[in-house]
Amino acid sequence: MALQVIAQARKQQGTGASRRLRRNGKVPGIIYGGKKDAVTIEVDHNALFHALRNEKFHASILDLDLDGVKEQVLLRAVNMHPFRVQVQHIDFQRVSADEKIHMKVPLHFINGENSPAVKLSGGLISHSINELEIRCLPKDLPEYIEVDLAEMTIGHTIHVTNLKLAAGVEVAKGMENLSVATASIPRAAIAEEEAAAAQAAEAAAAPAAGDVPAAKQKEPAAAAAGGDKKDDKGGKK
């Protein structure tokens, strides 16, 4: 079931009118595209703000009810206040069932914790991108694209070309060879391993106390014996 947006045509235009709308809990916006003229609209702020927290709202075909007349749209732009929790402006684009659309959809990464890179090697899987621009008909638009990390090993990289896309969905030009995720050993772990290896090498190079040559061990005893030898008269030589 498509998500719904309730809107009304905006009668007053201009910066002052937009400020008044915001003070009254409304968000100014626009609908454009298709074979119709652009229409300025207003939307209830609270309903819109809560809808924007839903990931699906950003990458789905929406049913927009404009004064009782419904049409299908995509969310194209959201302007937020620089420091207040307030939506300043919203843009929607009309879609036609027979025309392909360009859309950025989120990537959902799964099975990373069970991959050999993490489970066996203690590695870290880094996500290079979190969304992907695709091209498809409105009916084929996916809510998200899954990235299965179950087979990731250290040094392995998943590219866009490795992703499984639904029928009718194609990647936007220029994005085919992008890196999506990479598995590697964390730098801290590498530093610890290098330090441990250096300590082991130093320990191996240093002679142990029991490895002192036997000839050197006997020298003090021989010296002591020679030093204490007395002559027949009781004196030392």
Tab-separated table of C-alpha atoms in Angstrom:
chain	number	residue	atom	x	y	z
A	1	MET	CA	0.000	0.000	0.000
A	2	ALA	CA	1.417	3.352	-1.074
A	3	LEU	CA	2.092	6.029	1.487
A	4	GLN	CA	-0.231	9.014	1.324
A	5	VAL	CA	0.346	12.758	1.461
A	6	ILE	CA	-2.514	15.211	2.037
A	7	ALA	CA	-1.968	18.652	0.510
A	8	GLN	CA	-3.869	21.781	-0.407
A	9	ALA	CA	-3.210	24.247	-3.198
A	10	ARG	CA	-1.399	27.295	-1.909
A	11	LYS	CA	-3.304	30.495	-2.643
A	12	GLN	CA	-0.764	33.073	-1.465
A	13	GLN	CA	2.787	33.276	-2.800
A	14	GLY	CA	5.987	34.967	-1.685
A	15	THR	CA	8.382	34.923	1.245
A	16	GLY	CA	5.981	36.612	3.655
A	17	ALA	CA	3.205	34.148	2.851
A	18	SER	CA	5.581	31.203	3.378
A	19	ARG	CA	6.582	32.562	6.788
A	20	ARG	CA	2.937	32.829	7.801
A	21	LEU	CA	2.325	29.247	6.687
A	22	ARG	CA	5.193	27.991	8.826
A	23	ARG	CA	3.952	29.922	11.857
A	24	ASN	CA	0.588	28.202	11.377
A	25	GLY	CA	2.117	24.720	11.299
A	26	LYS	CA	2.189	24.317	7.521
A	27	VAL	CA	5.009	23.590	5.064
A	28	PRO	CA	5.112	25.320	1.656
A	29	GLY	CA	5.936	23.073	-1.273
A	30	ILE	CA	5.577	22.400	-4.974
A	31	ILE	CA	4.481	19.619	-7.323
A	32	TYR	CA	6.034	19.592	-10.803
A	33	GLY	CA	6.698	17.290	-13.745
A	34	GLY	CA	4.557	15.277	-16.086
A	35	LYS	CA	2.391	17.062	-18.614
A	36	LYS	CA	0.826	19.401	-16.070
A	37	ASP	CA	1.911	22.792	-14.820
A	38	ALA	CA	3.724	23.114	-11.523
A	39	VAL	CA	1.445	23.709	-8.546
A	40	THR	CA	2.420	25.325	-5.256
A	41	ILE	CA	1.053	23.492	-2.229
A	42	GLU	CA	0.949	23.466	1.551
A	43	VAL	CA	1.239	20.384	3.792
A	44	ASP	CA	0.668	19.869	7.517
A	45	HIS	CA	4.064	20.088	9.204
A	46	ASN	CA	3.619	17.467	11.930
A	47	ALA	CA	2.250	14.814	9.567
A	48	LEU	CA	5.049	15.490	7.078
A	49	PHE	CA	7.770	15.513	9.731
A	50	HIS	CA	6.739	12.078	11.017
A	51	ALA	CA	6.456	10.725	7.464
A	52	LEU	CA	10.022	11.855	6.707
A	53	ARG	CA	11.299	9.615	9.512
A	54	ASN	CA	10.126	6.590	7.527
A	55	GLU	CA	12.841	5.386	5.117
A	56	LYS	CA	10.175	4.128	2.717
A	57	PHE	CA	8.813	7.670	2.305
A	58	HIS	CA	12.073	8.740	0.627
A	59	ALA	CA	12.265	5.970	-1.981
A	60	SER	CA	8.680	5.012	-2.849
A	61	ILE	CA	5.855	6.088	-5.103
A	62	LEU	CA	3.570	8.261	-2.964
A	63	ASP	CA	-0.156	8.919	-3.360
A	64	LEU	CA	-0.586	12.669	-3.092
A	65	ASP	CA	-4.120	13.906	-2.439
A	66	LEU	CA	-4.346	17.494	-3.645
A	67	ASP	CA	-7.716	18.942	-2.683
A	68	GLY	CA	-9.363	15.571	-3.277
A	69	VAL	CA	-7.564	14.772	-6.549
A	70	LYS	CA	-4.980	11.979	-6.309
A	71	GLU	CA	-1.782	11.639	-8.307
A	72	GLN	CA	1.396	9.637	-7.908
A	73	VAL	CA	4.560	11.495	-6.957
A	74	LEU	CA	8.115	11.040	-5.731
A	75	LEU	CA	9.750	13.028	-2.959
A	76	ARG	CA	12.505	15.018	-4.632
A	77	ALA	CA	13.771	17.583	-2.123
A	78	VAL	CA	13.410	18.527	1.534
A	79	ASN	CA	14.754	21.765	2.978
A	80	MET	CA	15.235	21.815	6.757
A	81	HIS	CA	15.772	24.818	9.015
A	82	PRO	CA	19.510	25.242	9.753
A	83	PHE	CA	19.108	24.718	13.510
A	84	ARG	CA	15.428	24.197	14.323
A	85	VAL	CA	13.603	20.888	13.961
A	86	GLN	CA	11.449	22.319	11.210
A	87	VAL	CA	10.767	21.462	7.574
A	88	GLN	CA	11.073	24.628	5.498
A	89	HIS	CA	10.046	23.446	2.026
A	90	ILE	CA	9.119	20.239	0.189
A	91	ASP	CA	9.296	19.250	-3.507
A	92	PHE	CA	7.347	16.438	-5.197
A	93	GLN	CA	7.638	15.204	-8.778
A	94	ARG	CA	4.775	13.598	-10.690
A	95	VAL	CA	5.395	10.165	-12.206
A	96	SER	CA	3.878	8.431	-15.206
A	97	ALA	CA	3.395	4.674	-15.314
A	98	ASP	CA	5.082	4.371	-18.729
A	99	GLU	CA	8.102	6.630	-18.095
A	100	LYS	CA	11.274	5.448	-16.361
A	101	ILE	CA	12.394	7.366	-13.282
A	102	HIS	CA	15.781	7.980	-11.709
A	103	MET	CA	15.797	7.385	-7.959
A	104	LYS	CA	18.251	6.855	-5.129
A	105	VAL	CA	17.302	3.843	-3.024
A	106	PRO	CA	18.893	2.757	0.282
A	107	LEU	CA	21.179	-0.262	0.590
A	108	HIS	CA	20.463	-2.793	3.352
A	109	PHE	CA	23.551	-4.750	4.437
A	110	ILE	CA	22.872	-8.255	5.789
A	111	ASN	CA	24.854	-11.205	7.221
A	112	GLY	CA	28.008	-9.200	7.884
A	113	GLU	CA	28.393	-10.585	11.412
A	114	ASN	CA	28.378	-14.156	10.031
A	115	SER	CA	30.929	-13.557	7.278
A	116	PRO	CA	34.378	-15.253	7.409
A	117	ALA	CA	35.969	-11.789	7.487
A	118	VAL	CA	34.297	-10.967	10.822
A	119	LYS	CA	33.654	-14.357	12.392
A	120	LEU	CA	36.968	-16.060	11.573
A	121	SER	CA	39.432	-13.213	11.026
A	122	GLY	CA	38.113	-10.549	13.420
A	123	GLY	CA	37.940	-8.117	10.518
A	124	LEU	CA	35.865	-5.037	9.861
A	125	ILE	CA	33.462	-4.528	6.945
A	126	SER	CA	33.306	-0.924	5.736
A	127	HIS	CA	30.361	0.419	3.718
A	128	SER	CA	31.555	2.658	0.875
A	129	ILE	CA	28.050	3.836	-0.096
A	130	ASN	CA	24.658	3.593	1.623
A	131	GLU	CA	22.390	4.305	-1.335
A	132	LEU	CA	22.392	3.616	-5.057
A	133	GLU	CA	20.914	5.560	-7.954
A	134	ILE	CA	18.819	3.374	-10.216
A	135	ARG	CA	16.554	3.688	-13.251
A	136	CYS	CA	13.247	1.849	-13.679
A	137	LEU	CA	9.531	2.149	-14.288
A	138	PRO	CA	7.496	3.296	-11.256
A	139	LYS	CA	5.987	-0.182	-10.784
A	140	ASP	CA	9.477	-1.724	-10.489
A	141	LEU	CA	10.867	0.737	-7.940
A	142	PRO	CA	12.297	-1.218	-4.973
A	143	GLU	CA	12.096	0.121	-1.418
A	144	TYR	CA	15.728	-0.912	-0.898
A	145	ILE	CA	18.462	-3.158	-2.319
A	146	GLU	CA	19.984	-5.932	-0.207
A	147	VAL	CA	23.755	-6.393	-0.028
A	148	ASP	CA	24.574	-9.896	1.223
A	149	LEU	CA	27.921	-9.935	3.065
A	150	ALA	CA	27.810	-13.641	4.030
A	151	GLU	CA	30.770	-14.619	1.793
A	152	MET	CA	33.026	-11.658	2.579
A	153	THR	CA	36.642	-12.503	3.392
A	154	ILE	CA	39.566	-10.245	4.308
A	155	GLY	CA	40.674	-8.232	1.281
A	156	HIS	CA	37.391	-8.856	-0.540
A	157	THR	CA	35.430	-5.959	-2.078
A	158	ILE	CA	31.827	-5.998	-3.311
A	159	HIS	CA	31.128	-3.734	-6.287
A	160	VAL	CA	27.835	-2.484	-7.701
A	161	THR	CA	28.149	-5.040	-10.500
A	162	ASN	CA	27.990	-7.818	-7.858
A	163	LEU	CA	24.566	-6.734	-6.570
A	164	LYS	CA	21.408	-8.645	-7.430
A	165	LEU	CA	18.834	-6.245	-8.859
A	166	ALA	CA	15.179	-7.019	-9.465
A	167	ALA	CA	13.859	-7.385	-12.999
A	168	GLY	CA	13.368	-4.038	-14.692
A	169	VAL	CA	15.873	-2.235	-12.439
A	170	GLU	CA	19.160	-0.953	-13.824
A	171	VAL	CA	21.996	1.021	-12.285
A	172	ALA	CA	22.425	4.651	-13.323
A	173	LYS	CA	25.280	5.232	-15.756
A	174	GLY	CA	28.687	5.801	-14.189
A	175	MET	CA	27.947	3.864	-10.996
A	176	GLU	CA	28.555	0.317	-12.251
A	177	ASN	CA	32.092	-0.051	-10.883
A	178	LEU	CA	31.618	1.709	-7.546
A	179	SER	CA	32.809	-0.092	-4.424
A	180	VAL	CA	29.960	-0.987	-2.065
A	181	ALA	CA	31.698	-2.751	0.851
A	182	THR	CA	35.231	-3.845	1.763
A	183	ALA	CA	36.522	-6.276	4.408
A	184	SER	CA	39.827	-5.544	6.162
A	185	ILE	CA	41.708	-5.994	9.427
A	186	PRO	CA	41.352	-2.906	11.705
A	187	ARG	CA	44.494	-0.775	11.930
A	188	ALA	CA	44.653	-1.180	15.701
A	189	ALA	CA	44.778	-4.963	15.350
A	190	ILE	CA	47.516	-4.701	12.711
A	191	ALA	CA	49.561	-2.428	14.993
A	192	GLU	CA	49.206	-4.900	17.873
A	193	GLU	CA	50.328	-7.795	15.677
A	194	GLU	CA	53.350	-5.827	14.439
A	195	ALA	CA	54.324	-4.902	18.008
A	196	ALA	CA	54.024	-8.524	19.153
A	197	ALA	CA	56.127	-9.708	16.205
A	198	ALA	CA	58.808	-7.112	16.981
A	199	GLN	CA	58.971	-8.211	20.630
A	200	ALA	CA	59.239	-11.858	19.606
A	201	ALA	CA	62.097	-11.029	17.222
A	202	GLU	CA	63.973	-9.131	19.956
A	203	ALA	CA	63.528	-12.004	22.380
A	204	ALA	CA	64.839	-14.496	19.836
A	205	ALA	CA	67.897	-12.354	19.079
A	206	ALA	CA	68.921	-11.858	22.738
A	207	PRO	CA	71.034	-14.842	24.218
A	208	ALA	CA	69.499	-16.606	27.189
A	209	ALA	CA	71.353	-16.738	30.520
A	210	GLY	CA	72.064	-20.466	30.150
A	211	ASP	CA	73.585	-19.985	26.694
A	212	VAL	CA	76.886	-18.431	27.927
A	213	PRO	CA	79.825	-20.479	26.481
A	214	ALA	CA	81.231	-23.119	28.888
A	215	ALA	CA	84.805	-21.835	28.502
A	216	LYS	CA	83.778	-18.428	29.818
A	217	GLN	CA	81.922	-19.982	32.756
A	218	LYS	CA	85.128	-21.798	33.923
A	219	GLU	CA	87.396	-18.746	33.757
A	220	PRO	CA	86.448	-17.249	37.148
A	221	ALA	CA	86.951	-20.605	38.926
A	222	ALA	CA	90.373	-21.093	37.339
A	223	ALA	CA	91.392	-17.571	38.267
A	224	ALA	CA	90.305	-18.119	41.837
A	225	ALA	CA	92.218	-21.386	42.058
A	226	GLY	CA	95.405	-19.784	40.722
A	227	GLY	CA	95.088	-16.796	43.010
A	228	ASP	CA	94.774	-18.879	46.209
A	229	LYS	CA	97.733	-21.248	45.548
A	230	LYS	CA	100.332	-21.042	48.381
A	231	ASP	CA	103.973	-22.032	48.421
A	232	ASP	CA	105.403	-24.580	50.824
A	233	LYS	CA	106.209	-21.861	53.309
A	234	GLY	CA	102.591	-20.746	53.625
A	235	GLY	CA	102.856	-17.664	51.464
A	236	LYS	CA	101.172	-16.881	48.282
A	237	LYS	CA	103.072	-16.992	45.063
